[in-house]
Short mmCIF file of C-alpha atoms in Angstrom, two decimals:
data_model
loop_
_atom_site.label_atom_id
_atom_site.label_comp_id
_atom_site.label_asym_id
_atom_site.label_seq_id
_atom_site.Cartn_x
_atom_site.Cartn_y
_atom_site.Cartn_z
CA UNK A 487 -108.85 46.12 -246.61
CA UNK A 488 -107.09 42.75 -245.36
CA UNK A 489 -108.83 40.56 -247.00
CA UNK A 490 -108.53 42.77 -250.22
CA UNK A 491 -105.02 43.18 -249.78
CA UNK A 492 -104.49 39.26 -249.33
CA UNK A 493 -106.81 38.40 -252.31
CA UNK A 494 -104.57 40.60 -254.15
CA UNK A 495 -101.12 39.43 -252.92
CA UNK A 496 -102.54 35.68 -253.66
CA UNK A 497 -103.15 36.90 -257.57
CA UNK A 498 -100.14 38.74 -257.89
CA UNK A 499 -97.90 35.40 -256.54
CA UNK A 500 -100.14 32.52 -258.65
CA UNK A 501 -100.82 34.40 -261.83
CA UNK A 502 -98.97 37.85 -262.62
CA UNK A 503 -95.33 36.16 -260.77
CA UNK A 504 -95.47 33.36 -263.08
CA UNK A 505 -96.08 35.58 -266.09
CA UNK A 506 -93.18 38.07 -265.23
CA UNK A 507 -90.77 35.47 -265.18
CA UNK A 508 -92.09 33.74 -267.87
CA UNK A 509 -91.99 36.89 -270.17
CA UNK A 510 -88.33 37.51 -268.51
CA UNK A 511 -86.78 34.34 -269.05
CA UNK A 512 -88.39 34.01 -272.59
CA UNK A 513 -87.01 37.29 -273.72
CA UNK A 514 -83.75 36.37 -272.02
CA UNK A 515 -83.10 33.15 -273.68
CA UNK A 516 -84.29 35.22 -277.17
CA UNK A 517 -81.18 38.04 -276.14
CA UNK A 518 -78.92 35.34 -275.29
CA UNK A 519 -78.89 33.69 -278.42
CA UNK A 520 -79.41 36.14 -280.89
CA UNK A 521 -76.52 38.19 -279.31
CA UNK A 522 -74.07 35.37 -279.14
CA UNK A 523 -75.08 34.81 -283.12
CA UNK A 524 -75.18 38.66 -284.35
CA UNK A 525 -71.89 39.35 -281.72
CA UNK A 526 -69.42 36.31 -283.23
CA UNK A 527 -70.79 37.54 -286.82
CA UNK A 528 -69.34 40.99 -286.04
CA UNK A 529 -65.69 39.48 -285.07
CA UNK A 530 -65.98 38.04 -288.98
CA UNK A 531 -65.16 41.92 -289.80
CA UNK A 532 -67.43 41.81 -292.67
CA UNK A 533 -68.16 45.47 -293.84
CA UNK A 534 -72.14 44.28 -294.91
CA UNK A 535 -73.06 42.25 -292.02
CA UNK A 536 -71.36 44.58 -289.67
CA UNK A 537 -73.41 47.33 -291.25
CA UNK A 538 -76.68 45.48 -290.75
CA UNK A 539 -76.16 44.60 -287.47
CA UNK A 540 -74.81 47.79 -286.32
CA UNK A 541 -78.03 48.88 -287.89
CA UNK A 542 -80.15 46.62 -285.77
CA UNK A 543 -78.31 47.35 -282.84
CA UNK A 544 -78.33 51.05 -282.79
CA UNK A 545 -82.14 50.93 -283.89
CA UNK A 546 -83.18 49.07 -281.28
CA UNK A 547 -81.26 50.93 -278.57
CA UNK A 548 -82.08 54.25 -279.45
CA UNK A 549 -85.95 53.37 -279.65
CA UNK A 550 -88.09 53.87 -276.22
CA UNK A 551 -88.90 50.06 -275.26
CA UNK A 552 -92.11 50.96 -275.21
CA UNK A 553 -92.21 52.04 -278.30
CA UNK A 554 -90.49 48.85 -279.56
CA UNK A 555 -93.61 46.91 -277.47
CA UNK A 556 -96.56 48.90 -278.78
CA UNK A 557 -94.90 48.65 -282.77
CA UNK A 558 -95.06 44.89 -282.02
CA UNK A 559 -98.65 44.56 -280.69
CA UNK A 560 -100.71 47.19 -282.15
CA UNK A 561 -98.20 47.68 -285.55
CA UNK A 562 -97.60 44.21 -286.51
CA UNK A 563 -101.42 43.15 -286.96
CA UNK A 564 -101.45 45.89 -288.83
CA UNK A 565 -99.05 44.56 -291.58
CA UNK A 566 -100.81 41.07 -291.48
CA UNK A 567 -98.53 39.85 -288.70
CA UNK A 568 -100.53 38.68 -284.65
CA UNK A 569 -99.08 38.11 -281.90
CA UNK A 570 -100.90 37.89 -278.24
CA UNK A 571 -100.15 39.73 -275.46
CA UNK A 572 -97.41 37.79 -273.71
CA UNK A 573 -95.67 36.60 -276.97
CA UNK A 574 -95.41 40.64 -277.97
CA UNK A 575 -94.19 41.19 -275.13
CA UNK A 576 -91.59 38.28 -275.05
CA UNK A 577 -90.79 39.44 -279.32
CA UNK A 578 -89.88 43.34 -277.71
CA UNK A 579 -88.33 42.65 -275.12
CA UNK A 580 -86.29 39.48 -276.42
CA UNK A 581 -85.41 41.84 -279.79
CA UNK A 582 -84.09 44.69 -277.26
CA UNK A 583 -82.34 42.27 -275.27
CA UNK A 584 -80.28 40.66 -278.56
CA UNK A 585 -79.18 44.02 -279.34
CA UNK A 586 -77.74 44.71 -276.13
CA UNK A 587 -76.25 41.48 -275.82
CA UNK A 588 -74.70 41.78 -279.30
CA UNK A 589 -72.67 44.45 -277.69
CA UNK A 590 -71.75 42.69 -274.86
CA UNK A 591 -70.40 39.53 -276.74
CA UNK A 592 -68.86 41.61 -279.39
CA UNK A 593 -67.40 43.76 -276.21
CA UNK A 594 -66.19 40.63 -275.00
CA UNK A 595 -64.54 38.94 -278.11
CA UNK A 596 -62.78 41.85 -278.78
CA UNK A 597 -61.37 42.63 -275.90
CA UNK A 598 -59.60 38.95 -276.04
CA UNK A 599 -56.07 40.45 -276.88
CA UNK A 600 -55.14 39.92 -280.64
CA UNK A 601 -52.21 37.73 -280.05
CA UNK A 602 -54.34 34.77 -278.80
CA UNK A 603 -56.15 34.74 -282.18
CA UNK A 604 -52.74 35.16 -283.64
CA UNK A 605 -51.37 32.02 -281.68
CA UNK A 606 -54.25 29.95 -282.92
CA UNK A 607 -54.22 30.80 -286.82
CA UNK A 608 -50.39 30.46 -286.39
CA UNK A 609 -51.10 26.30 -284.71
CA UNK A 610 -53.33 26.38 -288.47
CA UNK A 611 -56.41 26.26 -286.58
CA UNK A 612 -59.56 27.84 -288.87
CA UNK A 613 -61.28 30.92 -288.17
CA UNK A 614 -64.10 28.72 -286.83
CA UNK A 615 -61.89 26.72 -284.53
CA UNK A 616 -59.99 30.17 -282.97
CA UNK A 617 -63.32 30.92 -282.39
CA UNK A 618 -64.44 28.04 -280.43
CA UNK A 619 -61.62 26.50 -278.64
CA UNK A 620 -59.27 29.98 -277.96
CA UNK A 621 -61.86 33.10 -278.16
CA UNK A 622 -64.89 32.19 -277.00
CA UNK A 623 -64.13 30.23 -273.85
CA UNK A 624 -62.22 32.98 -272.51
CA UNK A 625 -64.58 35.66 -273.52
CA UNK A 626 -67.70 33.97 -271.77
CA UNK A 627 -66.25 34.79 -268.69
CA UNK A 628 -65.91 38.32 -269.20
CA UNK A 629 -69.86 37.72 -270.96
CA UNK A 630 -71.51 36.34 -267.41
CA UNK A 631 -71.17 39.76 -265.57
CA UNK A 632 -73.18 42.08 -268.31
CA UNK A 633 -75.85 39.67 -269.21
CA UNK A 634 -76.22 39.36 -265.56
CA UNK A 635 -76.61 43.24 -265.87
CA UNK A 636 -78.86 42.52 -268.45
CA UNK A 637 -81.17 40.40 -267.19
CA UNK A 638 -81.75 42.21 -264.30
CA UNK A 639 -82.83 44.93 -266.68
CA UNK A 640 -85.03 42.46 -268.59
CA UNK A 641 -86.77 41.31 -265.65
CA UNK A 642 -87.65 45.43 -264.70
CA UNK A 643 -89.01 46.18 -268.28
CA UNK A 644 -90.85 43.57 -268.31
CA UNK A 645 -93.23 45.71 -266.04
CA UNK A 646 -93.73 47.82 -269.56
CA UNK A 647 -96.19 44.81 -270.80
CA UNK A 648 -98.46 45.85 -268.32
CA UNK A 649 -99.12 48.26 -271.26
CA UNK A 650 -100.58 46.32 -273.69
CA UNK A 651 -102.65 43.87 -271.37
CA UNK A 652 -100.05 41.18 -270.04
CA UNK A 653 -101.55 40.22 -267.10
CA UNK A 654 -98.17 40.09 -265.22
CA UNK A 655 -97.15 41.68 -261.57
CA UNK A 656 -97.46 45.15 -262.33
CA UNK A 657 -101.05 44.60 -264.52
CA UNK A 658 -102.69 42.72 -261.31
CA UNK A 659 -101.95 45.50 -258.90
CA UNK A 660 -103.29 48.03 -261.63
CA UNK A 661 -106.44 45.81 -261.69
CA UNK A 662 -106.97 45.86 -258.58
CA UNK A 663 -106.34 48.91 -256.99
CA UNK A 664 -108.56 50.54 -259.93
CA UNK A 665 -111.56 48.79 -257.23
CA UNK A 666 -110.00 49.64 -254.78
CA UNK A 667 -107.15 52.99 -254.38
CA UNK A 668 -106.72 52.24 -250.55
CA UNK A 669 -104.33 49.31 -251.73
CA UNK A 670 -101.55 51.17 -253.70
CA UNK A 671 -99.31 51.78 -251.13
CA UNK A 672 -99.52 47.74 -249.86
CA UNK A 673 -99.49 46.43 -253.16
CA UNK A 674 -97.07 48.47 -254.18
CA UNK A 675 -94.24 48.07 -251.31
CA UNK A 676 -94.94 44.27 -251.66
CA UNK A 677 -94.29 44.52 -255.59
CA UNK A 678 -91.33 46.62 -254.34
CA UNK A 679 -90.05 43.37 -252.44
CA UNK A 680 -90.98 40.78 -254.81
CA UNK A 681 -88.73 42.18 -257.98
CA UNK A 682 -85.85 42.36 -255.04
CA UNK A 683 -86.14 38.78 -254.67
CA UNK A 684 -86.27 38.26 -258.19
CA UNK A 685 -83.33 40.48 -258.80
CA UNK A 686 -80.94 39.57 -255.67
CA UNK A 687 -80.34 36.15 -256.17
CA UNK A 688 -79.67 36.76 -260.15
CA UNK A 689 -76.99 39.42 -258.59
CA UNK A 690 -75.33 37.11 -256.48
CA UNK A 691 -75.49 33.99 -258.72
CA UNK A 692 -73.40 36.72 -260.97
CA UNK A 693 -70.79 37.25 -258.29
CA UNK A 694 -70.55 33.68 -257.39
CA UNK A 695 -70.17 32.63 -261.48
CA UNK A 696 -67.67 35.57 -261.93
CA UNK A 697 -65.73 34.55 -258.87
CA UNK A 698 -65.93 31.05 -259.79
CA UNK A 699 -64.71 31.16 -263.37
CA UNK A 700 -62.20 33.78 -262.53
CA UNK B 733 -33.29 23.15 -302.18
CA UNK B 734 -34.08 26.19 -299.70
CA UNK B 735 -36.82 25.50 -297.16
CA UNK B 736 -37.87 29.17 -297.49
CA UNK B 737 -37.05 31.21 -300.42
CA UNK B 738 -38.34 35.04 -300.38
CA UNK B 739 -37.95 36.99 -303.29
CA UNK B 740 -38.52 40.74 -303.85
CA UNK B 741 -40.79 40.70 -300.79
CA UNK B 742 -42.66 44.01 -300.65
CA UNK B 743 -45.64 44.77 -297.60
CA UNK B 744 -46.83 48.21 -296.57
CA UNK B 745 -49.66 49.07 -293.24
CA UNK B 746 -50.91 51.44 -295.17
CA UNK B 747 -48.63 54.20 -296.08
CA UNK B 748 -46.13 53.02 -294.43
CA UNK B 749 -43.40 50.45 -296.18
CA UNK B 750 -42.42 48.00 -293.88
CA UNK B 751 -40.79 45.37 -296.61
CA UNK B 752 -39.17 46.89 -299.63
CA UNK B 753 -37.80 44.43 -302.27
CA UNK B 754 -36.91 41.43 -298.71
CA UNK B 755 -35.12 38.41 -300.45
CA UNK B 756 -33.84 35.62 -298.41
CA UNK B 757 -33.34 32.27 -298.58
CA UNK B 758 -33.37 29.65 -295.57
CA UNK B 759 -31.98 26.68 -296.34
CA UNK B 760 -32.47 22.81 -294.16
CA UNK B 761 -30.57 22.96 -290.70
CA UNK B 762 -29.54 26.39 -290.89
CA UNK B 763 -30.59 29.10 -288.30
CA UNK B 764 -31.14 32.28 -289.63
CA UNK B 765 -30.83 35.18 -287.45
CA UNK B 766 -32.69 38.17 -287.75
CA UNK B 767 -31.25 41.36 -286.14
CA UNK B 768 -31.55 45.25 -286.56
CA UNK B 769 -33.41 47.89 -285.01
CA UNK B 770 -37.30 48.20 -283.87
CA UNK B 771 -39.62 49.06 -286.49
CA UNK B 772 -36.83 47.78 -289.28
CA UNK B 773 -39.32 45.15 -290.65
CA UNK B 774 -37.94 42.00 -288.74
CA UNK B 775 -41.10 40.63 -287.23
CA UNK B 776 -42.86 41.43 -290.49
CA UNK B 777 -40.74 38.80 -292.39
CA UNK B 778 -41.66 36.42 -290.33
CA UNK B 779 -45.20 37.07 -290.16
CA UNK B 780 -45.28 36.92 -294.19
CA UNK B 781 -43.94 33.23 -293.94
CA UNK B 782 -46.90 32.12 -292.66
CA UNK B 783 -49.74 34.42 -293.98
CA UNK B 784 -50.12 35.47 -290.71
CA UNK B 785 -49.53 38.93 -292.82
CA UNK B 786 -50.51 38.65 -296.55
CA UNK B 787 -47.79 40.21 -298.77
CA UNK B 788 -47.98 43.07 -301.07
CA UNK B 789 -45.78 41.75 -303.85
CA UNK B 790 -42.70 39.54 -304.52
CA UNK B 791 -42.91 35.71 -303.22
CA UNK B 792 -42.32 33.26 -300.66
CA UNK B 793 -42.00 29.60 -300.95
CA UNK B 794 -42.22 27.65 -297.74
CA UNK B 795 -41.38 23.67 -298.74
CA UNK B 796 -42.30 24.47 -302.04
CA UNK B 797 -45.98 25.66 -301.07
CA UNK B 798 -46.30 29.28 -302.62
CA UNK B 799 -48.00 32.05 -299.73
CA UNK B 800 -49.37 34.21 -303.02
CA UNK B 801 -51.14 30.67 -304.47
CA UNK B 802 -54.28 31.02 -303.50
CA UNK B 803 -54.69 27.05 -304.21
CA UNK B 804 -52.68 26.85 -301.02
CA UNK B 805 -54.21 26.43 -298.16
CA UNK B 806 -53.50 28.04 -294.57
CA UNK B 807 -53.87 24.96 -292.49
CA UNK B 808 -51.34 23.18 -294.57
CA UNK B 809 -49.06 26.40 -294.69
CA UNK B 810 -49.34 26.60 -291.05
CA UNK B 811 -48.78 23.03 -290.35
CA UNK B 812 -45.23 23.11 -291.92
CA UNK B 813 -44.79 26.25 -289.53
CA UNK B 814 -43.84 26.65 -285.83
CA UNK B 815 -44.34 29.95 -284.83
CA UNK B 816 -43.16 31.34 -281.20
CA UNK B 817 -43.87 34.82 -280.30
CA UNK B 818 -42.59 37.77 -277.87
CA UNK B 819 -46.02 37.24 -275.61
CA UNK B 820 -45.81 33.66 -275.66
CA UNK B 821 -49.62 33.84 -276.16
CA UNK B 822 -50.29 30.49 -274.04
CA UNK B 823 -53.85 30.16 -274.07
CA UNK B 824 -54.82 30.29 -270.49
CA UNK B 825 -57.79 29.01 -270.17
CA UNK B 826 -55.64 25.26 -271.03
CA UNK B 827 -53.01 23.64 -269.10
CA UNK B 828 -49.88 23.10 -270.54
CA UNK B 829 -50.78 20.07 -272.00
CA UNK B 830 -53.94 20.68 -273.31
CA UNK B 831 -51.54 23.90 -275.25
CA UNK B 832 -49.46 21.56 -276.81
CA UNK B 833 -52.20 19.16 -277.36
CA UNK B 834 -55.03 21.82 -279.16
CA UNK B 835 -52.77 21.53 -282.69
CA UNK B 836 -52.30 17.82 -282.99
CA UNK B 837 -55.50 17.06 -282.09
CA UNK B 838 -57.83 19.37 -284.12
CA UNK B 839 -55.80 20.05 -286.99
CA UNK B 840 -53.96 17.24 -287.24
CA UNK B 841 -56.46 14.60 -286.00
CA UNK B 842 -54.24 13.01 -283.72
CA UNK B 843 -56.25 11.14 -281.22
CA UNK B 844 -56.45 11.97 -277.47
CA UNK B 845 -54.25 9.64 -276.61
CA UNK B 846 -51.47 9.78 -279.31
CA UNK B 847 -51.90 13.61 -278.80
CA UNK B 848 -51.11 13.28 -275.16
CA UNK B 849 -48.03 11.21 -275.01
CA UNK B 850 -46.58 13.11 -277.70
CA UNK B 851 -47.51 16.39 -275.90
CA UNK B 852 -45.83 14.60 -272.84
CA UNK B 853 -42.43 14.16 -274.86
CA UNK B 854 -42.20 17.40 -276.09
CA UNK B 855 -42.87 19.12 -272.42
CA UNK B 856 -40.26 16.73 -271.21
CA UNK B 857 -37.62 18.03 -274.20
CA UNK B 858 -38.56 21.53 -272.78
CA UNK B 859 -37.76 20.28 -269.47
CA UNK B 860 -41.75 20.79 -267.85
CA UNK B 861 -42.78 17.08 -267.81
CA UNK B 862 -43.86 17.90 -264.40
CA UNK B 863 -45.65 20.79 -265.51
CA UNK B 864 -48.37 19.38 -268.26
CA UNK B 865 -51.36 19.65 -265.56
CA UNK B 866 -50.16 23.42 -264.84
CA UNK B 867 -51.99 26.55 -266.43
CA UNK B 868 -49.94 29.50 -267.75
CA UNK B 869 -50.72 31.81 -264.61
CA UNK B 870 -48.65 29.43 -262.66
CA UNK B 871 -46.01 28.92 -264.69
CA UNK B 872 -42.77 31.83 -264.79
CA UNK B 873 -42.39 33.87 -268.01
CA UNK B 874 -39.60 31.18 -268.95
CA UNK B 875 -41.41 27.98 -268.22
CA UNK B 876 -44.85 29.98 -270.39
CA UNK B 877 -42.26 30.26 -273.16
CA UNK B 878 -41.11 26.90 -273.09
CA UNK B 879 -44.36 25.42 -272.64
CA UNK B 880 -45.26 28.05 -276.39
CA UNK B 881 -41.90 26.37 -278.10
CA UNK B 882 -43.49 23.09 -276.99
CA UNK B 883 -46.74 23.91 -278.51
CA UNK B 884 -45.20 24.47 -281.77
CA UNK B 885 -43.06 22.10 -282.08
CA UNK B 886 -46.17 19.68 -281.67
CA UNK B 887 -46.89 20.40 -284.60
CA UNK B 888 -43.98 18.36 -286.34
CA UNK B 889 -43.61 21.90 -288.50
CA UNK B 890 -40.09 21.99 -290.88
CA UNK B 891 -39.25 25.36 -289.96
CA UNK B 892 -39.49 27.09 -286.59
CA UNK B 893 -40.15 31.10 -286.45
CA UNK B 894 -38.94 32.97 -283.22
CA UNK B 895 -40.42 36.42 -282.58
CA UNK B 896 -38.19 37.59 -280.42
CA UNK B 897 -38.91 35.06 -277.61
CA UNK B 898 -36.70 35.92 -275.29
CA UNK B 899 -37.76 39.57 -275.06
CA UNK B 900 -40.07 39.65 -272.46
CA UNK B 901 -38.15 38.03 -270.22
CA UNK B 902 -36.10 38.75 -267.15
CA UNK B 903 -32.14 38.89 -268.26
CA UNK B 904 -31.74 35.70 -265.87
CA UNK B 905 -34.33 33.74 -267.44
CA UNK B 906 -33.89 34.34 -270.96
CA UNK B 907 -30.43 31.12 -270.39
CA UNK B 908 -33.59 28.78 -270.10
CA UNK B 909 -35.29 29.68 -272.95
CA UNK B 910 -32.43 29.78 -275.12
CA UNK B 911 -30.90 26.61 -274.06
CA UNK B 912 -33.93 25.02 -275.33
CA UNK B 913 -33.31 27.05 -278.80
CA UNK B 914 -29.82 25.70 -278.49
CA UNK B 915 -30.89 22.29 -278.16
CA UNK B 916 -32.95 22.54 -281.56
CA UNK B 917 -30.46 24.19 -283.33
CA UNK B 918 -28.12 21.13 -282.78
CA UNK B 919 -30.50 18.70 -283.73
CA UNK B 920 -30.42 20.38 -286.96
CA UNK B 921 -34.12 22.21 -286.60
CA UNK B 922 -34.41 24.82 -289.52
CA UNK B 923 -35.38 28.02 -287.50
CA UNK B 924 -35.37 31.77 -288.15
CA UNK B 925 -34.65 33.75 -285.11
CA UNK B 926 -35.36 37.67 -284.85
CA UNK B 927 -33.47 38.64 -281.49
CA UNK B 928 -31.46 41.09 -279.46
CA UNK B 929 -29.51 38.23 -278.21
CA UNK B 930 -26.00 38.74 -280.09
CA UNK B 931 -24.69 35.90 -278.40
CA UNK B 932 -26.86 33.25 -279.19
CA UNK B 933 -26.88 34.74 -282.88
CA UNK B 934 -23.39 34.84 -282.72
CA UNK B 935 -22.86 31.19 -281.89
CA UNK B 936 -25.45 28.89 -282.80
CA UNK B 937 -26.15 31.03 -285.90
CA UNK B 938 -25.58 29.57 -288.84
CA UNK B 939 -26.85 32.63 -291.12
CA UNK B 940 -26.86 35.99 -289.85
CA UNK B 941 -29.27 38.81 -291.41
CA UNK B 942 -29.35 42.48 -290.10
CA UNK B 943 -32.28 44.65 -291.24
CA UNK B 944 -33.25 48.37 -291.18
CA UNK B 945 -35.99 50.44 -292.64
CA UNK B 946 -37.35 47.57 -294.63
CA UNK B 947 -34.24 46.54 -296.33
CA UNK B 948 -31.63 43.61 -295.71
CA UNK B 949 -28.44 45.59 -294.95
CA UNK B 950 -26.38 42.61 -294.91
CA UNK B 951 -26.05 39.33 -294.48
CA UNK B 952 -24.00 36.39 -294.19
CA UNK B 953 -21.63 34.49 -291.91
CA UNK B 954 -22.16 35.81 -288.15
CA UNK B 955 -18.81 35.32 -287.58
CA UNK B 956 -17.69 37.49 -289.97
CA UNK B 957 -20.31 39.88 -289.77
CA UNK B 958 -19.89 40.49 -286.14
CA UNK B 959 -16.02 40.64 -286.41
CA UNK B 960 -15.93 42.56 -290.00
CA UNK B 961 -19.37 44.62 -290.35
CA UNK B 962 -19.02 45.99 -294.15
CA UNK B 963 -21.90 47.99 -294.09
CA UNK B 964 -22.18 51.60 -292.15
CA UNK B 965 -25.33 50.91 -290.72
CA UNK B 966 -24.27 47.74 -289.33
CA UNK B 967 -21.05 49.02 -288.23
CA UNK B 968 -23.69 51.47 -286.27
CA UNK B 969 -25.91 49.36 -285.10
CA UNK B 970 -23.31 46.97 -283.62
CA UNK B 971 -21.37 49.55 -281.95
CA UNK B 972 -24.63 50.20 -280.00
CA UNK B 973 -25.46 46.88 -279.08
CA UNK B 974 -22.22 44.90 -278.15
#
């Protein structure tokens, strides 16, 4: 079983680590941007966009991830659109992410107290410019401690591409216990340690930010 | 020719009328004070000047630039404004100086440098020269409000609105704040003041308005107003206050 185990551990670090993180950071990046966009657009107040992207948001909340991941691999092709394994994954995952952090800019921008925005139309600064120089640089601070949340989260659910055939931490050990059922409990504790290494540093980096910025 | 002429100026939050039928006219120099009770509608008039609250109906002329004209811009409304409010509203992720600065440089297109000295003379009119590097959480509620008048001012507006600015302040700090409105008044600064302080409406006042439930009551001389209230409600309101 050592040599199993080992042979195993070896896969899981060169080629199902790598894909976690890539699939994490990917879909990261993906809710990152698309939630600083679709979050600034709500502070516009606009009854139609904030309509759609309420409707985006609350859509892709209330849907099982899952769900959201099998729609994109084995849905898509069949309405002429193909996408691979990892890049379905990264498309779910990324989508579910934007809609979350939607909330948490929006959260943030809003909870910037009305008389800053007030101040700044009042110098005869432009929506735009309230936006950039007063609102937003105060509400990224409040930002750093949710998407930290967040991508915590990301990098757990990643697991759920195992699913549909990304070959990422969680895929190797299914692999290869499947040959083999004496190495669950090994595999698994190790798996158990590796997303806390992942997930710890991201955690602290948070506290550190947040501290620093405070 | 006034600097601000409002005329028939009506605004409602929904049901309820804060402005019915406001008109007032500021003219160069003076200092118009705004008094009366909460809720009468004060802070509203100000807030119409500069389309920081659109009005309902009636007009307001600010240097001859119409608020209703829709050919008028804000930035160019705003510009000829100074606005300095109850919160003081610093921005506190700046220092001092880069809150005076933010106007001159991105809506006026001063450049860094210009921006800075004359960010520099201003703090040093408010009496916080040695304060520019500062930011607002280390500055007292006085200094934060001089640093806000400062900030407006930068702006080289022709009228200066007060909303309430010594309000949130400690009784023994207020003197700084209104020293520094003192100061502007005698260089002939046009400036509309809402306050509770009777004094300093009393004596560097030049115009004296009292307000309640959306209407001018009356207005006029302070002088006389304070000594000689014609008006019930100011006769009330007075006897409360002083």
């Amino acid at each position: 079983m050592n040599e199993h185990y080992f042979a195993a551990l070896r896969e899981i670090l060169a080629q199902g680590l790598p894909v976690t993180i890539e699939v994490s950071i990917a879909a990261m990046l993906i809710a990152i941007a698309g939630g600083l966009v679709l979050g600034v657009l709500r502070a516009l107040r606009n009854p139609v966009l904030d309509t759609v992207i309420i409707a985006y948001v609350e859509i892709l909340r209330g849907i099982p991830l899952l769900v959201l991941m099998f729609f994109v691999f084995f849905g898509l092709p069949q309405l002429g659109f193909h996408f691979a394994e990892v890049p379905s994954a990264i498309i779910a995952l990324g989508l579910w992410g934007a809609a979350n952090g939607t909330e948490i800019v929006r959260g943030a921008i809003f909870s910037i107290s009305a008389g800053q925005s007030e101040a700044g139309a009042a110098l005869g600064l432009n929506w735009l410019q309230v936006m950039v120089h007063v609102i937003l640089p105060q509400a990224l601070r409040r930002m750093i401690p949710p998407f930290m949340s967040l991508f915590v989260a990301t990098v757990e659910s990643s697991s759920l591409a195992a699913l549909i055939g990304v070959k990422d931490i969680v895929e190797i050990v299914r692999l290869r216990v499947e040959n083999d059922p004496a190495l669950w409990i090994p595999l698994l504790v190790s798996i158990l340690f590796l997303y806390f290494f992942i997930n710890y540093p991201i955690s602290v980096a948070s506290q550190k930010l947040e501290k620093r910025l405070a | 020719m006034a600097m601000i002429t409002m005329s028939h100026v009506r605004k409602a939050f929904g049901s309820n009328e804060v402005l019915k039928d406001i008109s007032l006219a500021v003219d160069p120099g003076e200092v118009c004070c705004i008094i009366g009770p909460s809720g009468s509608g004060k802070s509203t008039v100000l807030r119409c000047i500069n389309r920081l609250v659109p009005i309902d109906g009636g007009e307001v002329v600010v240097d001859g630039l119409s608020v209703t004209d829709p050919k008028v811009k804000d930035v160019d409304l705003r510009r000829r404004v100074g606005m300095v409010f109850q919160q003081f509203n610093l921005f506190p992720h700046m220092t001092a100086l880069q809150n005076v600065t933010l106007s001159p440089r991105k809506v006026r297109g001063l450049g860094a440098a210009e921006a800075d000295e004359l960010a520099m003379r201003l703090l040093a009119k408010v009496g916080l020269k040695e304060k520019a590097p500062q930011y607002p959480a280390q500055l007292s509620g006085g200094q934060q409000q001089r640093v806000a008048i400062a900030r407006a001012l930068a702006m080289e507006p022709k009228v200066m609105l007060f909303d309430e600015a010594t309000s949130a302040l400690d009784p023994e700090i207020t003197g700084e704040v209104l020293a520094v409105m003192r100061d502007l008044a005698a260089e002939h600064t046009t400036m509309i003041c809402v306050t509770h302080e009777m004094g300093f409406a009393r004596e560097v006042g030049t115009h004296l308005v009292f307000m309640d439930g959306g209407v001018i009551v009356e207005e006029g001389e302070p002088r006389a107003i304070f000594d000689n209230p014609q008006a019930q409600r100011t006769k009330a309101f007075l006897s409360k206050v002083l």
